[in-house]
mmCIF file of C-alpha atoms in Angstrom:
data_model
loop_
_atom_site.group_PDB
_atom_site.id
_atom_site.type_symbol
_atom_site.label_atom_id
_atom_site.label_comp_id
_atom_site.label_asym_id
_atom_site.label_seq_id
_atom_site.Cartn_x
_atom_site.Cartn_y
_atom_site.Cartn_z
ATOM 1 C CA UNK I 17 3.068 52.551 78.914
ATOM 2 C CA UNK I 18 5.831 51.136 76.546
ATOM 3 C CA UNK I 19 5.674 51.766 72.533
ATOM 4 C CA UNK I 20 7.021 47.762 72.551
ATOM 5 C CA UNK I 21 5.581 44.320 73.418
ATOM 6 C CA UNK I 22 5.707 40.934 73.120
ATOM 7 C CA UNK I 23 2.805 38.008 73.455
ATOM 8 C CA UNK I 24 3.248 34.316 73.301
ATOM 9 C CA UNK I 25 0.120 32.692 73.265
ATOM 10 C CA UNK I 26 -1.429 29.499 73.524
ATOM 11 C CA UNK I 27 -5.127 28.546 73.048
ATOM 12 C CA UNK I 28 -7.055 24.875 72.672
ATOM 13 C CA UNK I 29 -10.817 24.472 72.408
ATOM 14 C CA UNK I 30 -11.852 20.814 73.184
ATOM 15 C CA UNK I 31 -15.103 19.749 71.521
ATOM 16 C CA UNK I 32 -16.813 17.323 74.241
ATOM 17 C CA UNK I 33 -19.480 16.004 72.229
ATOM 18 C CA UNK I 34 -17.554 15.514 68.480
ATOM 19 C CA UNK I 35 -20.443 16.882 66.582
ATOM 20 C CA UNK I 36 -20.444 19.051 63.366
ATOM 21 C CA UNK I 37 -21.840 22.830 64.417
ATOM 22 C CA UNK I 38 -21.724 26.079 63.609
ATOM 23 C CA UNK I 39 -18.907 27.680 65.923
ATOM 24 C CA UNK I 40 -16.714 24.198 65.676
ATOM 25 C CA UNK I 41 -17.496 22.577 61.843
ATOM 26 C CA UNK I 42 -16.482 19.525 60.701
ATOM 27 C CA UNK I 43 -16.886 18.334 63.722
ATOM 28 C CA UNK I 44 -12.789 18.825 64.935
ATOM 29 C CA UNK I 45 -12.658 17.310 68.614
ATOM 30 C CA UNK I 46 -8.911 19.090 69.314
ATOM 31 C CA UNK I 47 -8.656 22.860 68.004
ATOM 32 C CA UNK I 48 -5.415 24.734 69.180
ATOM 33 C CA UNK I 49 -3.903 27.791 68.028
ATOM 34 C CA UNK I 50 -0.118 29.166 69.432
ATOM 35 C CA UNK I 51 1.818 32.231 68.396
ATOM 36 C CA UNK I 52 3.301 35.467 68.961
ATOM 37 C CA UNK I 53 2.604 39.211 68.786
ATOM 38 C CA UNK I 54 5.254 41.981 68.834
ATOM 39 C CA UNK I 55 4.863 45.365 68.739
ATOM 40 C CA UNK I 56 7.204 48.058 68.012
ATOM 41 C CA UNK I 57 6.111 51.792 67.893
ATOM 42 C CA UNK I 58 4.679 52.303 64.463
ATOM 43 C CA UNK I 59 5.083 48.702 63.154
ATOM 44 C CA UNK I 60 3.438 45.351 64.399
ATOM 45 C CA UNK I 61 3.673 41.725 63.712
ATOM 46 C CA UNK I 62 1.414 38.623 64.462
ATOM 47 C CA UNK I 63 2.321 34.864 63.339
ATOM 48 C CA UNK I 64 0.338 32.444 64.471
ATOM 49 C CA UNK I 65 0.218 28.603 63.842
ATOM 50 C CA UNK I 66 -3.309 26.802 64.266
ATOM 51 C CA UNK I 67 -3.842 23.112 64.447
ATOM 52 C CA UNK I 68 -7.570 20.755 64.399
ATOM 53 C CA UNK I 69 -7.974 17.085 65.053
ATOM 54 C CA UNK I 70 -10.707 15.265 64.569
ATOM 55 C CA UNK I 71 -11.702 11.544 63.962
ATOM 56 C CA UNK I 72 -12.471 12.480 60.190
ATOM 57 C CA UNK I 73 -10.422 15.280 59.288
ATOM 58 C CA UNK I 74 -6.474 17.137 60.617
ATOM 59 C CA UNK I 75 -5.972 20.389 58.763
ATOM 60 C CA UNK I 76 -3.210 23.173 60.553
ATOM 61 C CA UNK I 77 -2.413 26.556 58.943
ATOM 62 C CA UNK I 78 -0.229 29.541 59.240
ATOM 63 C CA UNK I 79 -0.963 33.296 59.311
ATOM 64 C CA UNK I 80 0.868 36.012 59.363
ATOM 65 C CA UNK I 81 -0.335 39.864 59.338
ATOM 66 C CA UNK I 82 1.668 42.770 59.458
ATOM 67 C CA UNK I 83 0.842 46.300 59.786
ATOM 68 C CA UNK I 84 2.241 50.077 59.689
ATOM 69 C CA UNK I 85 1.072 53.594 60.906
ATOM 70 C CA UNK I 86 1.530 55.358 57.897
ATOM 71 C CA UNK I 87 -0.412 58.413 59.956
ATOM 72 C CA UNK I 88 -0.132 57.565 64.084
ATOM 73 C CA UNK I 89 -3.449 56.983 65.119
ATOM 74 C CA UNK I 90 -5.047 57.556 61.992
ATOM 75 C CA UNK I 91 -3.937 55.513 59.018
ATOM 76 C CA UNK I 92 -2.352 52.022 59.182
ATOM 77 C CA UNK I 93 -1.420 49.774 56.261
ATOM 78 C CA UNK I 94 -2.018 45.777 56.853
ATOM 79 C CA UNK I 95 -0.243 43.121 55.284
ATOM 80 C CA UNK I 96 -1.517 39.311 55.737
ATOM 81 C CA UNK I 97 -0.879 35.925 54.655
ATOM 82 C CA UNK I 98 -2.994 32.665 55.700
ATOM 83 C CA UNK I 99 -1.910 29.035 55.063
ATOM 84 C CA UNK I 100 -4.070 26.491 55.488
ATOM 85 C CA UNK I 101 -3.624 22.527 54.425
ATOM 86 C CA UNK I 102 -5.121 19.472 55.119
ATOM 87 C CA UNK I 103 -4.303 15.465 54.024
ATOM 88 C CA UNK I 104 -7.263 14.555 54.305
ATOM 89 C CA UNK I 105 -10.323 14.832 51.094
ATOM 90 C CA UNK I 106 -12.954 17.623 51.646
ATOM 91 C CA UNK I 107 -10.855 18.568 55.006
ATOM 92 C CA UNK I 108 -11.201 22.535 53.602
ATOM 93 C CA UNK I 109 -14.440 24.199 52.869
ATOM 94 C CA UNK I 110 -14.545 27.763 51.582
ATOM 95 C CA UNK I 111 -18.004 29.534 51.201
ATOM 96 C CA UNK I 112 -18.110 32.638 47.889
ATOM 97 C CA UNK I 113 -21.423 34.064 47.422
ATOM 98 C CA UNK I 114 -23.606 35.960 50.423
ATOM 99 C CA UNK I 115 -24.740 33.719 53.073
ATOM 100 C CA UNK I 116 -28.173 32.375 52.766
ATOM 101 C CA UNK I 117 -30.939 34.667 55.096
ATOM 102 C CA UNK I 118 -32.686 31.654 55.564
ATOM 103 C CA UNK I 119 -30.443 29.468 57.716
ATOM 104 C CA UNK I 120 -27.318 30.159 59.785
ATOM 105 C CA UNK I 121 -25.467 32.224 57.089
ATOM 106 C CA UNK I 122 -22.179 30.919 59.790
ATOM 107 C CA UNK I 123 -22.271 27.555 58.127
ATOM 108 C CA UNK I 124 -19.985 27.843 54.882
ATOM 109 C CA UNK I 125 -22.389 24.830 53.250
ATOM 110 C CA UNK I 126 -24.852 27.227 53.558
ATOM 111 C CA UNK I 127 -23.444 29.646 50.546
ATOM 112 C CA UNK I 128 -24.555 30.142 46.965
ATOM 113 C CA UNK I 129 -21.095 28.402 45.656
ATOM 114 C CA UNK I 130 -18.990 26.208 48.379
ATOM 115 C CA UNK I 131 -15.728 24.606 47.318
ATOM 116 C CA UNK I 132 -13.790 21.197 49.063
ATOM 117 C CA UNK I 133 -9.960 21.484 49.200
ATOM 118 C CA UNK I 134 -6.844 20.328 50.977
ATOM 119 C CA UNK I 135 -4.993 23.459 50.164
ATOM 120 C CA UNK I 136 -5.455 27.364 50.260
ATOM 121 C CA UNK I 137 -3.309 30.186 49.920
ATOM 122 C CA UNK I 138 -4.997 33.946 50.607
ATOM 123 C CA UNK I 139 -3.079 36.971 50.397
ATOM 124 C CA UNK I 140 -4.308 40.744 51.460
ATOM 125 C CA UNK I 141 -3.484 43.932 51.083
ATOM 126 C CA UNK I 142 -5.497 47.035 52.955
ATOM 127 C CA UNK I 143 -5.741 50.157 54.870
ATOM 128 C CA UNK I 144 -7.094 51.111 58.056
ATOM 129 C CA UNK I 145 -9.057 54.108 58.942
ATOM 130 C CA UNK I 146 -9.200 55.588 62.540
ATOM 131 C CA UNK I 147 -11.504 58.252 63.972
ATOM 132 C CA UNK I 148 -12.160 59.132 67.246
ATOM 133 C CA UNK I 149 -8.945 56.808 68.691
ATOM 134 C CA UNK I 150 -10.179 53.281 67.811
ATOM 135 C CA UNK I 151 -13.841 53.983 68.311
ATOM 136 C CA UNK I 152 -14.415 53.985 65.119
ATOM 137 C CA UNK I 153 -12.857 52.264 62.239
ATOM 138 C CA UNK I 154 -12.969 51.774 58.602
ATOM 139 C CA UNK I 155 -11.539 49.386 56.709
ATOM 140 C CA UNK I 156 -10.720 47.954 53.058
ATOM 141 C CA UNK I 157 -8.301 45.955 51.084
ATOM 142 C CA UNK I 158 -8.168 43.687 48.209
ATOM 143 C CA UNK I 159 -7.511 39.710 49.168
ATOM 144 C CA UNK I 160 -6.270 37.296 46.721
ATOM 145 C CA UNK I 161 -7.172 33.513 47.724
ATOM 146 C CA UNK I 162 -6.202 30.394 45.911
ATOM 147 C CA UNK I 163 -7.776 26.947 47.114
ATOM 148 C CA UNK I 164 -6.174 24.209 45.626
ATOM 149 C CA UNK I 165 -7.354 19.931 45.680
ATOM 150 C CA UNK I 166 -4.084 18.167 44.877
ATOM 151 C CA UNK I 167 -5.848 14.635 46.331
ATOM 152 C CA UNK I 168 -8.548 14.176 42.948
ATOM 153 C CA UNK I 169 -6.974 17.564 41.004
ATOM 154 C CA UNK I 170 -10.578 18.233 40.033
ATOM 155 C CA UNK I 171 -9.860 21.630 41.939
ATOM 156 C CA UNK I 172 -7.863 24.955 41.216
ATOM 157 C CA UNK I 173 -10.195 28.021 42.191
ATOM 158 C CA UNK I 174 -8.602 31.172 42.755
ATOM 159 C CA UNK I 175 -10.575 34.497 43.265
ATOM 160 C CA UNK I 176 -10.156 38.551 43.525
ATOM 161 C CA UNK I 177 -12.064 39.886 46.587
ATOM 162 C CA UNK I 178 -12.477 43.383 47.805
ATOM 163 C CA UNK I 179 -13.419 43.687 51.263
ATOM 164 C CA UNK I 180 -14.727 47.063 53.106
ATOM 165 C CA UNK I 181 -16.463 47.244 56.940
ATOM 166 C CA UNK I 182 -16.305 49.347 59.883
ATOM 167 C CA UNK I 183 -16.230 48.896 63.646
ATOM 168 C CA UNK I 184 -17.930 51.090 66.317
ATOM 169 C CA UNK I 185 -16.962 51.237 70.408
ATOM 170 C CA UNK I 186 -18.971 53.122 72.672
#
């Protein structure tokens, strides 16, 4: 195999009954999602532009992550920025807190402290772990995230989080 790629994708989701659930909230009838992934040996790149329409609520958003092998196949530093904005009141909601054990811990609403926006800005910074190829994986990094309600201005939260988790393959 090649050391380079490129993907374009495109993906849409349409939701054929227009109710609020779990997987598709706020009930969005029109979710698509479009963007591209390059690859070159020890650096990659992923930008990708989402949009979701529904008969309350539009919001779109923009990520973009970026990572390095500071070690080949062993250490990688990620790099990631997510934009996400909405016209619409309430069209953001962003869960803190852990998830409540009692009812689908999915559903932001569900979370000690839940915040309405129309704006949000989240920034992160961490490191990758590899062992065993990718079969197993450690991760961490510090994410700074700023949710902001210019419709009322009754809103300008911004938060440190530090973020750790694994993934196993067999």
């Amino acid at each position: 195999g090649s050391d380079t790629y490129q993907r374009w994708y495109l993906d849409y989701i349409y939701n054929l009954n227009r109710d609020d659930s779990s997987s598709i909230p706020l009930a969005y009838q029109h979710l698509a999602s479009t963007g591209v992934e390059v690859s070159s040996e020890r650096m990659d790149l992923l930008v990708d532009l989402m949009l979701a329409n529904g008969d309350v609520n539009t919001a779109w958003g923009l990520t973009v992550l970026g990572s390095y092998w500071l070690y080949e196949d062993a250490v990688q530093i990620v790099g990631r920025y997510h934009y996400a904005d909405t016209d619409d009141d309430n069209g953001l909601i962003v869960g803190y807190g852990i998830g409540s054990a009692v009812g689908d811990s999915t559903q932001p609403q569900t979370y000690p402290t839940t915040f309405t926006a129309d704006e949000l800005h989240s920034f992160y910074f961490g490191l990758n772990f590899y062992f065993f190829e990718n079969y197993l994986i450690l991760n961490t990094g510090l994410e700074y995230q700023l949710l902001k309600d210019d419709d009322d201005g009754d809103l300008d939260a911004d938060s440190w989080i530090w973020q750790a988790g694994g993934r196993i393959a067999f």
